[in-house]
mmCIF file of C-alpha atoms in Angstrom:
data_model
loop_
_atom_site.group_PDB
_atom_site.id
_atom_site.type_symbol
_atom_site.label_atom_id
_atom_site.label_comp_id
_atom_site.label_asym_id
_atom_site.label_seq_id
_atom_site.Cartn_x
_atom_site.Cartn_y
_atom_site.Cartn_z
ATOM 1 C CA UNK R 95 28.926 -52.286 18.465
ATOM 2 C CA UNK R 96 29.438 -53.037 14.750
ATOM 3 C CA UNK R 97 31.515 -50.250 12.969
ATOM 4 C CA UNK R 98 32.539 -49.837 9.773
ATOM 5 C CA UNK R 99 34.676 -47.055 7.901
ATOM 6 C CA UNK R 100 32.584 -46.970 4.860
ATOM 7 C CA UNK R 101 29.650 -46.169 7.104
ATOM 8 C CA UNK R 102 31.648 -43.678 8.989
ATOM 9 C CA UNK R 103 32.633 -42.282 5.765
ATOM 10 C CA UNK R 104 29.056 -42.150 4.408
ATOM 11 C CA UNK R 105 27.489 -40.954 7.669
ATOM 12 C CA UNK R 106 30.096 -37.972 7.729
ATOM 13 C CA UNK R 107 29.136 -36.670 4.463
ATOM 14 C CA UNK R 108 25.254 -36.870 5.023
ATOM 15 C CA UNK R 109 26.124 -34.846 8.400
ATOM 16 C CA UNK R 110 28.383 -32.160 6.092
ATOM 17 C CA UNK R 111 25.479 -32.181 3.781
ATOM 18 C CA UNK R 112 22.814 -31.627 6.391
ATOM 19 C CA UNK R 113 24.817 -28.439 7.679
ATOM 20 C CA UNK R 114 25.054 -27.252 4.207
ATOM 21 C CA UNK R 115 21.494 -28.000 3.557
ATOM 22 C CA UNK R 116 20.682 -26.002 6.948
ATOM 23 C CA UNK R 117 23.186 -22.848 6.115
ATOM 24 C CA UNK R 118 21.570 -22.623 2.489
ATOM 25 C CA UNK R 119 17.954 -22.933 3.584
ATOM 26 C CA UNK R 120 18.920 -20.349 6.106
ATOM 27 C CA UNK R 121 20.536 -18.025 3.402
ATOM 28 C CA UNK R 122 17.322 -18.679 1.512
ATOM 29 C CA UNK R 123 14.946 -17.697 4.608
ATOM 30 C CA UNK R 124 17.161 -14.003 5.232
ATOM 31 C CA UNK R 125 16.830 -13.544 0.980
ATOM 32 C CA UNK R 126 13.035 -14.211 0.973
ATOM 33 C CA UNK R 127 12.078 -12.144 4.463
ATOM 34 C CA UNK R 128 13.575 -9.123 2.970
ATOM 35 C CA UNK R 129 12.020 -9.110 -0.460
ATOM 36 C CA UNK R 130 9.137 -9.414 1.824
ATOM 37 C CA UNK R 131 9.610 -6.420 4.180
ATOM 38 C CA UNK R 132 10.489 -4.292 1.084
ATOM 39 C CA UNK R 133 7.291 -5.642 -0.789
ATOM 40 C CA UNK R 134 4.985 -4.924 2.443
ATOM 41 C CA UNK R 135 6.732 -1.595 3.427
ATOM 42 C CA UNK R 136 6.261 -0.722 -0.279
ATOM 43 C CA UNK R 137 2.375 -2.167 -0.678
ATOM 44 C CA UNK R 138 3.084 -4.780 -3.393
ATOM 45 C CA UNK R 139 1.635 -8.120 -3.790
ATOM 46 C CA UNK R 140 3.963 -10.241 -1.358
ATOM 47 C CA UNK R 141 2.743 -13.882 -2.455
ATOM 48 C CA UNK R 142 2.613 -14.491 -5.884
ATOM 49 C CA UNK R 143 0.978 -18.087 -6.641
ATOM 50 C CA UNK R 144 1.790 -18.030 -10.450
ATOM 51 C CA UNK R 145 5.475 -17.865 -9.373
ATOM 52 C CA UNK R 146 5.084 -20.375 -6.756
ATOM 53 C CA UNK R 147 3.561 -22.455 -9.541
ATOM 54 C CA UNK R 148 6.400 -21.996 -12.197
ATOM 55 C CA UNK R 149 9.010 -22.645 -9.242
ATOM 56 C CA UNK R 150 8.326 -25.978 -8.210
ATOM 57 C CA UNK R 151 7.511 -26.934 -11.835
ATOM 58 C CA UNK R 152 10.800 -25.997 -12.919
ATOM 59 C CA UNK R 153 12.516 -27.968 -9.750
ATOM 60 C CA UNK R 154 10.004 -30.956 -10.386
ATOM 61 C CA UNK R 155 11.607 -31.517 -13.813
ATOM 62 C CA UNK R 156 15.189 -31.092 -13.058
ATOM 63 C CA UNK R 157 14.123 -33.650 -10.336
ATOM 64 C CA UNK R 158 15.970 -37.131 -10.047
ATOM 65 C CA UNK R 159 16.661 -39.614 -8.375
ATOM 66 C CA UNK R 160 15.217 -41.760 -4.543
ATOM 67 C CA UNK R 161 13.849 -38.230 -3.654
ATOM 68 C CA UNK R 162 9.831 -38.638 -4.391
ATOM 69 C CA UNK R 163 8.665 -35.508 -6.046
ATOM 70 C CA UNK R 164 5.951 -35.503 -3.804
ATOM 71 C CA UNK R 165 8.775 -34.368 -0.965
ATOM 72 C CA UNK R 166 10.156 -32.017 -3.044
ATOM 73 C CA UNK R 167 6.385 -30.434 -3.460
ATOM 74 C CA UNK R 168 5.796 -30.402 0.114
ATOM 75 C CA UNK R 169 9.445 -29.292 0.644
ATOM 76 C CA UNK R 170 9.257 -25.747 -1.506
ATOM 77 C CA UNK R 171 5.678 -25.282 -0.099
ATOM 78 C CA UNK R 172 6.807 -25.333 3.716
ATOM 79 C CA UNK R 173 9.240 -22.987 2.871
ATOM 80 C CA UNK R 174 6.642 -20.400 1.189
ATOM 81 C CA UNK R 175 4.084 -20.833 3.809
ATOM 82 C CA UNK R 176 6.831 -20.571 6.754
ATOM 83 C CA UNK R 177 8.709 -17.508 5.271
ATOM 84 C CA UNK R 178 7.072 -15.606 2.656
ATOM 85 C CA UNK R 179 3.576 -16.075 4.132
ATOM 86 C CA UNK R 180 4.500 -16.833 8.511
ATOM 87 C CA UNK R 181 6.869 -14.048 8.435
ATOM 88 C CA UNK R 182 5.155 -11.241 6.395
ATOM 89 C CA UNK R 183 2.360 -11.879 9.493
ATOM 90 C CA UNK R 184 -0.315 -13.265 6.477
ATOM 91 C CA UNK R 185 -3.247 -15.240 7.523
ATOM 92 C CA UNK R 186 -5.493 -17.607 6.395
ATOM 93 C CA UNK R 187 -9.230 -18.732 6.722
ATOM 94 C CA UNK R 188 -10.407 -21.377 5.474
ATOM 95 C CA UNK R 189 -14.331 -23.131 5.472
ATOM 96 C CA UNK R 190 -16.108 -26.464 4.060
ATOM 97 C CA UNK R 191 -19.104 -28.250 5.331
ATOM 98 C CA UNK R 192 -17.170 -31.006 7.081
ATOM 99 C CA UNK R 193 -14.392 -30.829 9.326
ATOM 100 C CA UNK R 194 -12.958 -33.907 8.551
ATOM 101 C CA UNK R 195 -8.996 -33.352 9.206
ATOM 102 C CA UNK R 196 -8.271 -34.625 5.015
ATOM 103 C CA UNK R 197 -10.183 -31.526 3.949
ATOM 104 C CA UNK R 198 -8.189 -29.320 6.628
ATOM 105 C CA UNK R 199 -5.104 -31.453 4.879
ATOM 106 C CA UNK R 200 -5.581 -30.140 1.987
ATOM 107 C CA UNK R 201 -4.983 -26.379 3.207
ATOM 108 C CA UNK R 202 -2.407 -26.623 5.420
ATOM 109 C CA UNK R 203 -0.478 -28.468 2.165
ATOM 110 C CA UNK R 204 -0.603 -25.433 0.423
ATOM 111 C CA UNK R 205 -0.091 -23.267 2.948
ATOM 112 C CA UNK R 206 2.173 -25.137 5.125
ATOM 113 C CA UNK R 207 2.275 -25.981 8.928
ATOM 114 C CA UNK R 208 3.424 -23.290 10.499
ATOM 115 C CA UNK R 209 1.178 -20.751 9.116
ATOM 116 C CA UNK R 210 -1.939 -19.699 11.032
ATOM 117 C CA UNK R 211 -5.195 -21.003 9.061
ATOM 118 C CA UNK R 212 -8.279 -20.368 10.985
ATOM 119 C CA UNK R 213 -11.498 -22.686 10.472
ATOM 120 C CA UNK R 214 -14.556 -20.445 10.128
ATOM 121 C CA UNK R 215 -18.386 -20.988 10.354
ATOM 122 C CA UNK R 216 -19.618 -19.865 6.465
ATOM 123 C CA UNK R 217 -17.560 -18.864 3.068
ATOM 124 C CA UNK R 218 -19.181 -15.977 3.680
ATOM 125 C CA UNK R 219 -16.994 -14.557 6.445
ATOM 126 C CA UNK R 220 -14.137 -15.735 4.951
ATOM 127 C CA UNK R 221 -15.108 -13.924 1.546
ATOM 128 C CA UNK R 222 -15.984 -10.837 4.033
ATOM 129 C CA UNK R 223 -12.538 -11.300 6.463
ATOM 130 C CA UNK R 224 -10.157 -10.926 2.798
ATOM 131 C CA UNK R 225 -12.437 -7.995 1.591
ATOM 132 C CA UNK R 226 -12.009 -5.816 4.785
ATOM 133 C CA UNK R 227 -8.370 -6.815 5.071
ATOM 134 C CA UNK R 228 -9.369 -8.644 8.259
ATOM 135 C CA UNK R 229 -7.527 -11.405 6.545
ATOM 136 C CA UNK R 230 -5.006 -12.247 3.829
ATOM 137 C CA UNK R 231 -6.451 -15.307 2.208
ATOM 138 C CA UNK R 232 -9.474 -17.472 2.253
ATOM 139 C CA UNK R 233 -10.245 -20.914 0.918
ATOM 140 C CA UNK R 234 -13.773 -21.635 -0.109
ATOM 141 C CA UNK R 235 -15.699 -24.761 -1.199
ATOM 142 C CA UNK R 236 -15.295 -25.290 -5.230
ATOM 143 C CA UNK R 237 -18.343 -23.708 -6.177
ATOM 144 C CA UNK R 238 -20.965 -26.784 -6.991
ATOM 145 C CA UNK R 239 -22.310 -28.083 -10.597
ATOM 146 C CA UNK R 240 -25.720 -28.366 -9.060
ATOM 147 C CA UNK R 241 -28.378 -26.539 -9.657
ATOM 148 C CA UNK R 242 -28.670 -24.677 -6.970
ATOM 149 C CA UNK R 243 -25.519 -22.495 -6.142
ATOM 150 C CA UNK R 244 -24.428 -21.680 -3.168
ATOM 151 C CA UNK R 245 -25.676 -18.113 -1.693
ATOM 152 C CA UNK R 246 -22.708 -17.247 -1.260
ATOM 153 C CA UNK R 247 -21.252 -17.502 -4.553
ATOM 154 C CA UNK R 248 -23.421 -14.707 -6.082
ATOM 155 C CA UNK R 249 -21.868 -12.761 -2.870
ATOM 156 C CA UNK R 250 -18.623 -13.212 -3.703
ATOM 157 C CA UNK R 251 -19.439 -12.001 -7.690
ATOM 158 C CA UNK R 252 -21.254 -9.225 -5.740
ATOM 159 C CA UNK R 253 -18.503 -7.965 -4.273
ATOM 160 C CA UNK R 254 -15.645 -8.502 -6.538
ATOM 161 C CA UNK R 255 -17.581 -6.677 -8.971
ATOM 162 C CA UNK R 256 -17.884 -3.505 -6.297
ATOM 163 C CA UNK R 257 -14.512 -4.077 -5.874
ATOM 164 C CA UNK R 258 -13.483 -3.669 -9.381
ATOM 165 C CA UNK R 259 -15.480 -0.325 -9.618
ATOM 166 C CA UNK R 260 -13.992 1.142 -6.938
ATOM 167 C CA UNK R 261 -11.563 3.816 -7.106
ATOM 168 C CA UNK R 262 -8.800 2.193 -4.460
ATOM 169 C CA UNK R 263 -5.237 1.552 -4.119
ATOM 170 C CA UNK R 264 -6.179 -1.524 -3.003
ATOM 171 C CA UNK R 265 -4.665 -4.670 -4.709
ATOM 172 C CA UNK R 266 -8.094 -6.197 -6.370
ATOM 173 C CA UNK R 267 -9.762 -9.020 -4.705
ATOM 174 C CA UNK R 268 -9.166 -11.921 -7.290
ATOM 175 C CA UNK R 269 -9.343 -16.016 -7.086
ATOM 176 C CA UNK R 270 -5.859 -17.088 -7.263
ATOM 177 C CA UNK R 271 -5.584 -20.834 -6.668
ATOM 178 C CA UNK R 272 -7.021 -23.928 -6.648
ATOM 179 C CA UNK R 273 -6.629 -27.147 -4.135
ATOM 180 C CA UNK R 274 -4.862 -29.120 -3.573
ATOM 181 C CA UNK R 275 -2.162 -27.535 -5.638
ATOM 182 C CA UNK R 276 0.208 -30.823 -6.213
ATOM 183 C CA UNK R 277 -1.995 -34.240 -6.774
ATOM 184 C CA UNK R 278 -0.640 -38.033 -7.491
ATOM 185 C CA UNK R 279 -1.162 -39.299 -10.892
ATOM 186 C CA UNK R 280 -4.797 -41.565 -10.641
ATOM 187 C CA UNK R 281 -5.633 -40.150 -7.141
ATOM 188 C CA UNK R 282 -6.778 -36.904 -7.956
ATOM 189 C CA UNK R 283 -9.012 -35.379 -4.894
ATOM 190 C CA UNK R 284 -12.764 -34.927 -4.752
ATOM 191 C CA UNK R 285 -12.456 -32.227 -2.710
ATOM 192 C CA UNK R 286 -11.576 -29.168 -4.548
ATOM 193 C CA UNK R 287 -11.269 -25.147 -3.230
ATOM 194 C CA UNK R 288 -10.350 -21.847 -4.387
ATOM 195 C CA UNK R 289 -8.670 -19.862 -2.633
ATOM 196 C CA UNK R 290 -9.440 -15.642 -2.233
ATOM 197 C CA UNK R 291 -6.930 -12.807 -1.698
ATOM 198 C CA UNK R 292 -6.342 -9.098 -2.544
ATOM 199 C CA UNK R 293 -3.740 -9.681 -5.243
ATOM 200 C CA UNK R 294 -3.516 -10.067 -8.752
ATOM 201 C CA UNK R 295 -4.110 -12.741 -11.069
ATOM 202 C CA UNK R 296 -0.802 -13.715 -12.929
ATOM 203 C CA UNK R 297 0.265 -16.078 -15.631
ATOM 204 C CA UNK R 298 2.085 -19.557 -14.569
ATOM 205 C CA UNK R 299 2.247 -20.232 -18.277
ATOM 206 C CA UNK R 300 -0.327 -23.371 -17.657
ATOM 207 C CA UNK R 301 -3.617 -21.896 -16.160
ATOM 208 C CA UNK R 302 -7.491 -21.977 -16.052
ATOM 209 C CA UNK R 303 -9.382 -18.615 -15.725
ATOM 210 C CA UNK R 304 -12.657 -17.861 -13.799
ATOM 211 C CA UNK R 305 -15.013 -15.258 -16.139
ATOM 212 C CA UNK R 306 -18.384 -14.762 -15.062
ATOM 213 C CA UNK R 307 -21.479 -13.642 -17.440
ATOM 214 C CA UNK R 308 -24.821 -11.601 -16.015
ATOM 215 C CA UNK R 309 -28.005 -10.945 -17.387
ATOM 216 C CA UNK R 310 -31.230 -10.149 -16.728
ATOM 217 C CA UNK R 311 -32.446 -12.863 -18.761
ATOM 218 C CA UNK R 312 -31.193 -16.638 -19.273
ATOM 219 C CA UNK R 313 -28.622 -17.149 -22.331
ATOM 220 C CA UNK R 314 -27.109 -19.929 -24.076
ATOM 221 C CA UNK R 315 -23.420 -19.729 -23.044
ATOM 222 C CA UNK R 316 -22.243 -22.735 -24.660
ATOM 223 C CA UNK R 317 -23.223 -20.869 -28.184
ATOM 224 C CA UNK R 318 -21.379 -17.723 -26.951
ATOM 225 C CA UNK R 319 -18.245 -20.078 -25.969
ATOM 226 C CA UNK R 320 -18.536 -21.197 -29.302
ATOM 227 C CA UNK R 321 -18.454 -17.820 -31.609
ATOM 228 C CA UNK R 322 -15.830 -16.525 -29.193
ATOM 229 C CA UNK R 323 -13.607 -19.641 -30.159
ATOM 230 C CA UNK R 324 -12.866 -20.311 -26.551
ATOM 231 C CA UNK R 325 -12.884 -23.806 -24.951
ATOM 232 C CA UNK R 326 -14.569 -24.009 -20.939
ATOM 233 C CA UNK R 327 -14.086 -27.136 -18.484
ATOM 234 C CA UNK R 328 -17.199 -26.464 -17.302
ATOM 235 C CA UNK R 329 -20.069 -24.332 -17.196
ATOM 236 C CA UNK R 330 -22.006 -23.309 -13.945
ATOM 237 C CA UNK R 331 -25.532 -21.418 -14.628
ATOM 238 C CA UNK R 332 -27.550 -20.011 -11.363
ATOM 239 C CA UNK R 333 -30.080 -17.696 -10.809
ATOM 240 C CA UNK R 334 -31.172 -14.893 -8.370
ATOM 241 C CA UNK R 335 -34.533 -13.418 -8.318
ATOM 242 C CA UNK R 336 -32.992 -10.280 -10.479
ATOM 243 C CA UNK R 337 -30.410 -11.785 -12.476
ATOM 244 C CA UNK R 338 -29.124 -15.047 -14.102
ATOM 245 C CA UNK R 339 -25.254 -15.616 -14.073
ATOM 246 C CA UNK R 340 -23.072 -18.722 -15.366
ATOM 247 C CA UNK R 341 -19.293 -18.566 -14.122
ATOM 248 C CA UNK R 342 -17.037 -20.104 -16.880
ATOM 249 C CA UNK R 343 -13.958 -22.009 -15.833
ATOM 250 C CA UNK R 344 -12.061 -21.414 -19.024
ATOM 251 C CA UNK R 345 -8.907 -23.023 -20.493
ATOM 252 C CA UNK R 346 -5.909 -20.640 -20.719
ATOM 253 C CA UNK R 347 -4.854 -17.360 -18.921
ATOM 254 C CA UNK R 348 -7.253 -14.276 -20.071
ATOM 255 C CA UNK R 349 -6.016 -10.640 -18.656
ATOM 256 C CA UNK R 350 -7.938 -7.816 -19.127
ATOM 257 C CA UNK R 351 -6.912 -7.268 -22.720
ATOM 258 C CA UNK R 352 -5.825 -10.562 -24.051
ATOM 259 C CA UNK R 353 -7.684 -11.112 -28.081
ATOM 260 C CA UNK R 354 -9.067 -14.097 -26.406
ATOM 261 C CA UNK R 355 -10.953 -12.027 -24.031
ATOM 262 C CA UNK R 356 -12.152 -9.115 -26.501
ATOM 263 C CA UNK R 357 -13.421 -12.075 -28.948
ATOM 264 C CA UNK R 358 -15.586 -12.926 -25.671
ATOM 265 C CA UNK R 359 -17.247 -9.529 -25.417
ATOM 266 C CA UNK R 360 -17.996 -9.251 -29.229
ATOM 267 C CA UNK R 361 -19.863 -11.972 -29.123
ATOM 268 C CA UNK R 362 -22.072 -11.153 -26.095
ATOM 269 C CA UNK R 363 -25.373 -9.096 -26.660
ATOM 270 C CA UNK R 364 -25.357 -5.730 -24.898
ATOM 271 C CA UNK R 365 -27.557 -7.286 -21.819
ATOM 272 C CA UNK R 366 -24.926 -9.449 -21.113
ATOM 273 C CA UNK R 367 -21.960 -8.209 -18.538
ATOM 274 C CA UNK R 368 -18.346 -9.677 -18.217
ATOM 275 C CA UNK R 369 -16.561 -10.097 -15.067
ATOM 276 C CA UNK R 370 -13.569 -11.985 -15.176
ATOM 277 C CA UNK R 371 -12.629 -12.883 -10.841
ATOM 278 C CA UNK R 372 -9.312 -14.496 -11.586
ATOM 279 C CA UNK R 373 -8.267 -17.763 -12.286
ATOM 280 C CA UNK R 374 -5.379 -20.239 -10.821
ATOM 281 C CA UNK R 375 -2.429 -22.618 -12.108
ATOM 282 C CA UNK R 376 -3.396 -26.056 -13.204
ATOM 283 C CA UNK R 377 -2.643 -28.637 -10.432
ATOM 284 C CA UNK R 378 0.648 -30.213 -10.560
ATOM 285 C CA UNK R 379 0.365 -33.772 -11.294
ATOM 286 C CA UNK R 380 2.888 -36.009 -9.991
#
């Protein structure tokens, strides 16, 4: 057998690194599972996608060297999925049309591999499982530009708006993310989801938001967009036999109180109501 002591050398070192790799992501595990108990025996938010965001965009730029960044992604997402979400007991439902395993993919990235992720048979008992705490999170179609919406969009408005008028010490049911969370430059996916939970909606410092206007009557969003000075990727109108919404996917992150947001409602008419149902951090592009 061929030996040689600058392999031996080199070898040794990538075995002294592995162990030190293993203690620290060890250390790291113990850190994150008690932040976790304290958060859960406490009632706060435990999973906090904004952060999550900001985290591996910060590592992604210190990033060199034969590593891909696509490793490093998938890396700092295992670890989220298998401590702060696998060992806080969180689960996860997810639903499309098609159960082709690239869709299913495209969850269990985000999430990782080790947390449970359940398939179900609509969006609507997903939307139903997160709002009666039957489950933590739930990933849903990205809701169509045809003209038709999906049923069980106006559901979801239904209930978030419920939710918000509540008196609760519930966290609020809010959108929160968007997959797939990391994409490669020039492959961006077709297949896009949001992703539901009982938490709040929280700056990454690069973020869409999700604001939804109702009426009675149909309106001309595109002129309200424009007198509120705010700039949409995309407008979705639908219609129920009482009401008319359009859901605005809108550049930048708008809490409750932000200018942006109060420029909004001063230029709606009185007939028109503002929900906004959260939001999520722009897909990291690789």
């Amino acid at each position: 057998m061929y030996t040689s002591q600058t392999l031996d050398t080199i070898r040794k070192n990538i075995d002294s690194i592995d162990s030190t790799i293993h203690d620290l992501l060890m250390e790291r595990a113990a850190l994150a599972s008690s932040i976790a108990a304290e958060k859960k025996q406490r009632g706060m938010q435990i999973v906090h996608p904004a952060r999550e965001a900001r985290m591996i965009r910060r590592l992604l730029a210190r990033h060199h060297g034969a590593l891909p960044k696509e490793a490093i992604a998938r890396i700092w997402r295992e670890l989220v999925g298998a401590v702060s979400m696998l060992q806080s007991g969180l689960t996860a439902q997810f639903y499309c049309e098609s159960r082709d395993p690239e869709n299913f993919k495209i969850v269990t990235d985000y999430f990782g591999s080790v947390l449970p992720v359940e398939y179900v048979s609509s969006a609507q008992q997903g939307i139903q499982s997160v709002a009666q705490g039957q489950c933590d999170f739930a990933t849903l179609p990205w809701p169509s530009e045809s003209a038709q919406a999906p049923s069980w969009l106006v559901e979801l408005i239904e209930l978030i708006e419920q939710d918000r008028a509540a008196i609760s010490d519930k966290l609020p049911l809010n959108i929160v993310q968007s997959l797939p969370f990391v994409c490669t430059k020039g492959a961006q996916s077709a297949r896009k989801y949001i992703t539901l939970t009982r938490a709040k909606f929280e700056p990454s410092e690069d973020d869409c938001s999700f604001i939804v206007l109702k009426s009675k009557t149909a309106f001309d969003a595109h002129d309200i967009l424009t007198q509120a000075g705010l700039e949409s990727n995309r407008v979705l109108s639908f219609s129920t036999a009482q009401d008319h919404y359009v859901l605005l996917d809108v550049e930048g992150y708008l809490e409750e109180n932000s200018p942006l947001l109060e420029s909004l409602k001063k230029a709606l008419s009185p007939d028109i109501h503002l929900l906004s149902i959260g939001g999520y951090p722009k897909p990291i592009i690789l």
